[in-house]
Amino acid sequence: MSVRILIVDDHPLVLEGLKSLLADVESVQVVGTASNAIDAIAFLKSNEVDIAFLDINLPDISGIDLCKKVKDQFPDVKTLALSTFNERAYVSRMIQNGASGYLIKSSGKEDILEAIAQVQAGGYFMNVQFDQVTPATAPKTVPFLTRREKEVLVLIAEGLTNPQIAEQLFISVTTVNSHRQNLLIKFEVSNTASLIKLAAGLGLI
């Protein structure tokens, strides 16, 4: 079944560019486009959408605020931020408001399709590099994380111990330790301090 995409951007060239880029991809269907937040919400109320691409700069409200509205009103719809802003502050705010990823508008077809696949599967995708996260210490994209791994990552960052995390998430300490080890492997780090520093640099916590 095709992944249904809504593209929200006030630049016609971006809308048409993305539509044409995805037109020949069998696994993806662009079901609609909108140039502002009001039209986007109206479309979501009457159409089935899997992933919404949200531009940060919209004429009525920001994509950051729209992201939160979509998450609150349509919790099953996943969101991908789309912008020219290669800045950590925007990424962090989009992630905090529920976005599952962040794509720079100049992204190639390969990155866009990878983002759609990872986000649809419940993971994160970002192709943003920050000054404080050097290419030598950070993966090009955020590793694929399951929903549970995301929850464990946030609680680790809050300083909770494995038993405390287990109690909060109603899972065993052994399971928490397994998730913790998986996170270290996926982020290619050897300790929790490095994990938190890298995750923070990527705007995940």
PDB file of C-alpha atoms in Angstrom:
ATOM      1  CA  MET A   1       0.000   0.000   0.000  1.00  0.00           C
ATOM      2  CA  SER A   2       1.340   3.451  -0.944  1.00  0.00           C
ATOM      3  CA  VAL A   3       2.448   5.920   1.701  1.00  0.00           C
ATOM      4  CA  ARG A   4       0.073   8.894   1.422  1.00  0.00           C
ATOM      5  CA  ILE A   5       1.853  12.244   1.471  1.00  0.00           C
ATOM      6  CA  LEU A   6       0.570  15.783   2.075  1.00  0.00           C
ATOM      7  CA  ILE A   7       2.988  18.584   1.151  1.00  0.00           C
ATOM      8  CA  VAL A   8       2.527  21.920   2.929  1.00  0.00           C
ATOM      9  CA  ASP A   9       4.615  24.753   1.460  1.00  0.00           C
ATOM     10  CA  ASP A  10       3.797  28.248   0.194  1.00  0.00           C
ATOM     11  CA  HIS A  11       6.296  28.068  -2.665  1.00  0.00           C
ATOM     12  CA  PRO A  12       4.707  26.617  -5.851  1.00  0.00           C
ATOM     13  CA  LEU A  13       8.119  25.567  -7.139  1.00  0.00           C
ATOM     14  CA  VAL A  14       8.745  23.461  -4.029  1.00  0.00           C
ATOM     15  CA  LEU A  15       5.279  21.877  -4.227  1.00  0.00           C
ATOM     16  CA  GLU A  16       5.602  21.016  -7.899  1.00  0.00           C
ATOM     17  CA  GLY A  17       9.220  19.947  -7.519  1.00  0.00           C
ATOM     18  CA  LEU A  18       8.424  17.452  -4.770  1.00  0.00           C
ATOM     19  CA  LYS A  19       5.327  16.196  -6.573  1.00  0.00           C
ATOM     20  CA  SER A  20       7.272  15.520  -9.769  1.00  0.00           C
ATOM     21  CA  LEU A  21      10.141  13.976  -7.805  1.00  0.00           C
ATOM     22  CA  LEU A  22       7.770  11.476  -6.181  1.00  0.00           C
ATOM     23  CA  ALA A  23       5.433  10.978  -9.162  1.00  0.00           C
ATOM     24  CA  ASP A  24       7.167   7.861 -10.465  1.00  0.00           C
ATOM     25  CA  VAL A  25       7.627   6.200  -7.064  1.00  0.00           C
ATOM     26  CA  GLU A  26       5.122   3.374  -6.744  1.00  0.00           C
ATOM     27  CA  SER A  27       5.349   3.152  -2.952  1.00  0.00           C
ATOM     28  CA  VAL A  28       4.500   6.843  -2.473  1.00  0.00           C
ATOM     29  CA  GLN A  29       1.387   8.821  -3.395  1.00  0.00           C
ATOM     30  CA  VAL A  30       1.120  12.601  -3.038  1.00  0.00           C
ATOM     31  CA  VAL A  31      -2.557  12.862  -2.071  1.00  0.00           C
ATOM     32  CA  GLY A  32      -2.612  16.622  -1.604  1.00  0.00           C
ATOM     33  CA  THR A  33      -0.797  19.930  -1.294  1.00  0.00           C
ATOM     34  CA  ALA A  34      -1.487  23.055   0.750  1.00  0.00           C
ATOM     35  CA  SER A  35       0.111  26.489   0.826  1.00  0.00           C
ATOM     36  CA  ASN A  36      -0.882  27.422   4.383  1.00  0.00           C
ATOM     37  CA  ALA A  37      -1.764  25.895   7.749  1.00  0.00           C
ATOM     38  CA  ILE A  38      -5.526  26.483   7.466  1.00  0.00           C
ATOM     39  CA  ASP A  39      -5.742  24.561   4.187  1.00  0.00           C
ATOM     40  CA  ALA A  40      -3.502  21.830   5.588  1.00  0.00           C
ATOM     41  CA  ILE A  41      -5.721  21.258   8.641  1.00  0.00           C
ATOM     42  CA  ALA A  42      -8.841  21.313   6.445  1.00  0.00           C
ATOM     43  CA  PHE A  43      -7.299  18.700   4.133  1.00  0.00           C
ATOM     44  CA  LEU A  44      -6.319  16.447   7.037  1.00  0.00           C
ATOM     45  CA  LYS A  45      -9.861  16.563   8.414  1.00  0.00           C
ATOM     46  CA  SER A  46     -11.310  15.039   5.261  1.00  0.00           C
ATOM     47  CA  ASN A  47      -8.465  12.916   3.824  1.00  0.00           C
ATOM     48  CA  GLU A  48      -6.317   9.986   4.911  1.00  0.00           C
ATOM     49  CA  VAL A  49      -2.655  11.022   5.188  1.00  0.00           C
ATOM     50  CA  ASP A  50       0.333   9.032   6.471  1.00  0.00           C
ATOM     51  CA  ILE A  51       3.063  11.692   6.390  1.00  0.00           C
ATOM     52  CA  ALA A  52       2.791  15.477   6.148  1.00  0.00           C
ATOM     53  CA  PHE A  53       5.770  17.467   4.840  1.00  0.00           C
ATOM     54  CA  LEU A  54       5.672  20.810   6.668  1.00  0.00           C
ATOM     55  CA  ASP A  55       7.567  23.903   5.606  1.00  0.00           C
ATOM     56  CA  ILE A  56       8.769  25.965   8.578  1.00  0.00           C
ATOM     57  CA  ASN A  57       7.978  29.286   6.877  1.00  0.00           C
ATOM     58  CA  LEU A  58       4.241  29.490   6.225  1.00  0.00           C
ATOM     59  CA  PRO A  59       2.184  32.667   5.657  1.00  0.00           C
ATOM     60  CA  ASP A  60      -0.298  32.185   8.523  1.00  0.00           C
ATOM     61  CA  ILE A  61       1.410  30.261  11.333  1.00  0.00           C
ATOM     62  CA  SER A  62       4.864  28.693  11.444  1.00  0.00           C
ATOM     63  CA  GLY A  63       5.432  25.092  10.513  1.00  0.00           C
ATOM     64  CA  ILE A  64       6.660  24.600  14.077  1.00  0.00           C
ATOM     65  CA  ASP A  65       3.216  25.554  15.439  1.00  0.00           C
ATOM     66  CA  LEU A  66       1.431  23.630  12.687  1.00  0.00           C
ATOM     67  CA  CYS A  67       3.443  20.545  13.610  1.00  0.00           C
ATOM     68  CA  LYS A  68       2.040  20.686  17.144  1.00  0.00           C
ATOM     69  CA  LYS A  69      -1.521  21.183  15.857  1.00  0.00           C
ATOM     70  CA  VAL A  70      -1.199  18.180  13.553  1.00  0.00           C
ATOM     71  CA  LYS A  71       0.203  16.030  16.370  1.00  0.00           C
ATOM     72  CA  ASP A  72      -2.611  17.101  18.729  1.00  0.00           C
ATOM     73  CA  GLN A  73      -5.496  16.812  16.252  1.00  0.00           C
ATOM     74  CA  PHE A  74      -4.251  13.986  14.024  1.00  0.00           C
ATOM     75  CA  PRO A  75      -1.968  11.798  16.180  1.00  0.00           C
ATOM     76  CA  ASP A  76      -1.716   9.081  13.513  1.00  0.00           C
ATOM     77  CA  VAL A  77      -0.228  11.496  10.966  1.00  0.00           C
ATOM     78  CA  LYS A  78       3.572  11.610  11.036  1.00  0.00           C
ATOM     79  CA  THR A  79       5.278  14.889  10.195  1.00  0.00           C
ATOM     80  CA  LEU A  80       8.508  15.744   8.377  1.00  0.00           C
ATOM     81  CA  ALA A  81       9.863  19.281   8.589  1.00  0.00           C
ATOM     82  CA  LEU A  82      10.953  20.840   5.307  1.00  0.00           C
ATOM     83  CA  SER A  83      13.103  23.939   5.332  1.00  0.00           C
ATOM     84  CA  THR A  84      16.155  25.876   4.230  1.00  0.00           C
ATOM     85  CA  PHE A  85      17.089  26.538   7.851  1.00  0.00           C
ATOM     86  CA  ASN A  86      20.095  24.434   8.766  1.00  0.00           C
ATOM     87  CA  GLU A  87      19.943  25.477  12.416  1.00  0.00           C
ATOM     88  CA  ARG A  88      19.654  23.401  15.538  1.00  0.00           C
ATOM     89  CA  ALA A  89      17.039  25.614  17.223  1.00  0.00           C
ATOM     90  CA  TYR A  90      14.485  24.933  14.492  1.00  0.00           C
ATOM     91  CA  VAL A  91      15.203  21.215  14.469  1.00  0.00           C
ATOM     92  CA  SER A  92      14.871  20.939  18.254  1.00  0.00           C
ATOM     93  CA  ARG A  93      11.547  22.790  18.277  1.00  0.00           C
ATOM     94  CA  MET A  94      10.124  20.668  15.473  1.00  0.00           C
ATOM     95  CA  ILE A  95      11.164  17.456  17.254  1.00  0.00           C
ATOM     96  CA  GLN A  96       9.715  18.759  20.544  1.00  0.00           C
ATOM     97  CA  ASN A  97       6.434  19.447  18.734  1.00  0.00           C
ATOM     98  CA  GLY A  98       6.254  15.897  17.441  1.00  0.00           C
ATOM     99  CA  ALA A  99       8.089  15.865  14.108  1.00  0.00           C
ATOM    100  CA  SER A 100       9.636  12.551  13.103  1.00  0.00           C
ATOM    101  CA  GLY A 101      12.250  14.108  10.884  1.00  0.00           C
ATOM    102  CA  TYR A 102      13.767  17.148   9.267  1.00  0.00           C
ATOM    103  CA  LEU A 103      14.719  17.557   5.624  1.00  0.00           C
ATOM    104  CA  ILE A 104      16.602  20.386   3.976  1.00  0.00           C
ATOM    105  CA  LYS A 105      14.756  21.514   0.822  1.00  0.00           C
ATOM    106  CA  SER A 106      17.810  20.830  -1.303  1.00  0.00           C
ATOM    107  CA  SER A 107      17.660  17.135  -0.341  1.00  0.00           C
ATOM    108  CA  GLY A 108      17.991  14.659  -3.179  1.00  0.00           C
ATOM    109  CA  LYS A 109      15.438  12.033  -4.110  1.00  0.00           C
ATOM    110  CA  GLU A 110      17.384   9.306  -2.289  1.00  0.00           C
ATOM    111  CA  ASP A 111      17.281  11.217   1.029  1.00  0.00           C
ATOM    112  CA  ILE A 112      13.590  12.039   0.650  1.00  0.00           C
ATOM    113  CA  LEU A 113      12.642   8.418  -0.042  1.00  0.00           C
ATOM    114  CA  GLU A 114      14.803   7.213   2.846  1.00  0.00           C
ATOM    115  CA  ALA A 115      13.125   9.760   5.127  1.00  0.00           C
ATOM    116  CA  ILE A 116       9.654   8.594   4.069  1.00  0.00           C
ATOM    117  CA  ALA A 117      10.589   4.935   4.625  1.00  0.00           C
ATOM    118  CA  GLN A 118      12.140   5.489   8.056  1.00  0.00           C
ATOM    119  CA  VAL A 119       9.400   7.793   9.340  1.00  0.00           C
ATOM    120  CA  GLN A 120       6.622   5.530   8.065  1.00  0.00           C
ATOM    121  CA  ALA A 121       8.282   2.639   9.917  1.00  0.00           C
ATOM    122  CA  GLY A 122       8.185   4.649  13.154  1.00  0.00           C
ATOM    123  CA  GLY A 123      11.725   5.991  13.130  1.00  0.00           C
ATOM    124  CA  TYR A 124      13.451   9.350  12.821  1.00  0.00           C
ATOM    125  CA  PHE A 125      15.267  10.872   9.859  1.00  0.00           C
ATOM    126  CA  MET A 126      17.382  14.004   9.699  1.00  0.00           C
ATOM    127  CA  ASN A 127      19.929  15.047   7.094  1.00  0.00           C
ATOM    128  CA  VAL A 128      20.994  18.148   9.001  1.00  0.00           C
ATOM    129  CA  GLN A 129      24.560  18.661  10.152  1.00  0.00           C
ATOM    130  CA  PHE A 130      25.340  21.065  12.993  1.00  0.00           C
ATOM    131  CA  ASP A 131      28.573  22.887  13.673  1.00  0.00           C
ATOM    132  CA  GLN A 132      28.888  21.346  17.109  1.00  0.00           C
ATOM    133  CA  VAL A 133      28.394  17.829  15.782  1.00  0.00           C
ATOM    134  CA  THR A 134      31.303  17.070  13.505  1.00  0.00           C
ATOM    135  CA  PRO A 135      30.960  14.548  10.677  1.00  0.00           C
ATOM    136  CA  ALA A 136      33.640  12.457  12.375  1.00  0.00           C
ATOM    137  CA  THR A 137      31.529  11.991  15.516  1.00  0.00           C
ATOM    138  CA  ALA A 138      28.011  11.957  14.090  1.00  0.00           C
ATOM    139  CA  PRO A 139      26.181   9.772  11.628  1.00  0.00           C
ATOM    140  CA  LYS A 140      24.964  11.577   8.472  1.00  0.00           C
ATOM    141  CA  THR A 141      21.412  10.849   9.522  1.00  0.00           C
ATOM    142  CA  VAL A 142      19.757  10.054  12.813  1.00  0.00           C
ATOM    143  CA  PRO A 143      19.832   6.277  13.337  1.00  0.00           C
ATOM    144  CA  PHE A 144      16.545   4.432  12.986  1.00  0.00           C
ATOM    145  CA  LEU A 145      14.963   4.397  16.456  1.00  0.00           C
ATOM    146  CA  THR A 146      11.916   2.472  17.563  1.00  0.00           C
ATOM    147  CA  ARG A 147       9.249   4.261  19.584  1.00  0.00           C
ATOM    148  CA  ARG A 148      10.448   2.510  22.754  1.00  0.00           C
ATOM    149  CA  GLU A 149      14.084   3.424  22.087  1.00  0.00           C
ATOM    150  CA  LYS A 150      13.061   7.080  21.747  1.00  0.00           C
ATOM    151  CA  GLU A 151      11.287   6.895  25.124  1.00  0.00           C
ATOM    152  CA  VAL A 152      14.297   5.247  26.785  1.00  0.00           C
ATOM    153  CA  LEU A 153      16.662   7.826  25.248  1.00  0.00           C
ATOM    154  CA  VAL A 154      14.667  10.744  26.687  1.00  0.00           C
ATOM    155  CA  LEU A 155      14.548   9.143  30.159  1.00  0.00           C
ATOM    156  CA  ILE A 156      18.289   8.403  30.068  1.00  0.00           C
ATOM    157  CA  ALA A 157      18.864  12.081  29.275  1.00  0.00           C
ATOM    158  CA  GLU A 158      16.726  13.006  32.275  1.00  0.00           C
ATOM    159  CA  GLY A 159      19.147  11.045  34.468  1.00  0.00           C
ATOM    160  CA  LEU A 160      16.924   8.093  35.325  1.00  0.00           C
ATOM    161  CA  THR A 161      18.547   4.764  36.219  1.00  0.00           C
ATOM    162  CA  ASN A 162      17.645   1.504  34.482  1.00  0.00           C
ATOM    163  CA  PRO A 163      15.316   0.405  37.340  1.00  0.00           C
ATOM    164  CA  GLN A 164      13.600   3.827  37.303  1.00  0.00           C
ATOM    165  CA  ILE A 165      13.122   3.680  33.528  1.00  0.00           C
ATOM    166  CA  ALA A 166      11.783   0.125  33.817  1.00  0.00           C
ATOM    167  CA  GLU A 167       9.260   1.235  36.423  1.00  0.00           C
ATOM    168  CA  GLN A 168       8.130   4.259  34.411  1.00  0.00           C
ATOM    169  CA  LEU A 169       7.709   2.325  31.136  1.00  0.00           C
ATOM    170  CA  PHE A 170       6.354  -0.866  32.764  1.00  0.00           C
ATOM    171  CA  ILE A 171       9.079  -3.053  31.290  1.00  0.00           C
ATOM    172  CA  SER A 172      11.838  -5.182  32.849  1.00  0.00           C
ATOM    173  CA  VAL A 173      15.286  -3.860  33.784  1.00  0.00           C
ATOM    174  CA  THR A 174      16.751  -6.404  31.363  1.00  0.00           C
ATOM    175  CA  THR A 175      14.686  -4.903  28.527  1.00  0.00           C
ATOM    176  CA  VAL A 176      15.810  -1.376  29.454  1.00  0.00           C
ATOM    177  CA  ASN A 177      19.436  -2.483  29.428  1.00  0.00           C
ATOM    178  CA  SER A 178      18.907  -4.055  26.018  1.00  0.00           C
ATOM    179  CA  HIS A 179      17.452  -0.789  24.659  1.00  0.00           C
ATOM    180  CA  ARG A 180      20.354   1.154  26.199  1.00  0.00           C
ATOM    181  CA  GLN A 181      22.899  -1.128  24.514  1.00  0.00           C
ATOM    182  CA  ASN A 182      21.065  -0.835  21.191  1.00  0.00           C
ATOM    183  CA  LEU A 183      21.168   2.969  21.457  1.00  0.00           C
ATOM    184  CA  LEU A 184      24.941   2.917  22.062  1.00  0.00           C
ATOM    185  CA  ILE A 185      25.412   0.684  19.023  1.00  0.00           C
ATOM    186  CA  LYS A 186      23.108   2.726  16.765  1.00  0.00           C
ATOM    187  CA  PHE A 187      24.747   6.047  17.703  1.00  0.00           C
ATOM    188  CA  GLU A 188      28.200   4.428  17.504  1.00  0.00           C
ATOM    189  CA  VAL A 189      29.252   5.612  20.965  1.00  0.00           C
ATOM    190  CA  SER A 190      30.720   3.714  23.916  1.00  0.00           C
ATOM    191  CA  ASN A 191      29.110   5.394  26.916  1.00  0.00           C
ATOM    192  CA  THR A 192      25.970   7.163  28.103  1.00  0.00           C
ATOM    193  CA  ALA A 193      27.597  10.601  28.338  1.00  0.00           C
ATOM    194  CA  SER A 194      28.556  10.473  24.645  1.00  0.00           C
ATOM    195  CA  LEU A 195      25.086   9.173  23.770  1.00  0.00           C
ATOM    196  CA  ILE A 196      23.380  12.117  25.501  1.00  0.00           C
ATOM    197  CA  LYS A 197      25.794  14.661  23.995  1.00  0.00           C
ATOM    198  CA  LEU A 198      25.265  13.325  20.469  1.00  0.00           C
ATOM    199  CA  ALA A 199      21.488  12.997  20.828  1.00  0.00           C
ATOM    200  CA  ALA A 200      21.324  16.586  22.145  1.00  0.00           C
ATOM    201  CA  GLY A 201      23.491  17.807  19.262  1.00  0.00           C
ATOM    202  CA  LEU A 202      21.090  16.203  16.811  1.00  0.00           C
ATOM    203  CA  GLY A 203      18.138  17.895  18.492  1.00  0.00           C
ATOM    204  CA  LEU A 204      16.559  14.662  19.759  1.00  0.00           C
ATOM    205  CA  ILE A 205      16.487  15.602  23.459  1.00  0.00           C
TER     206      ILE A 205
END
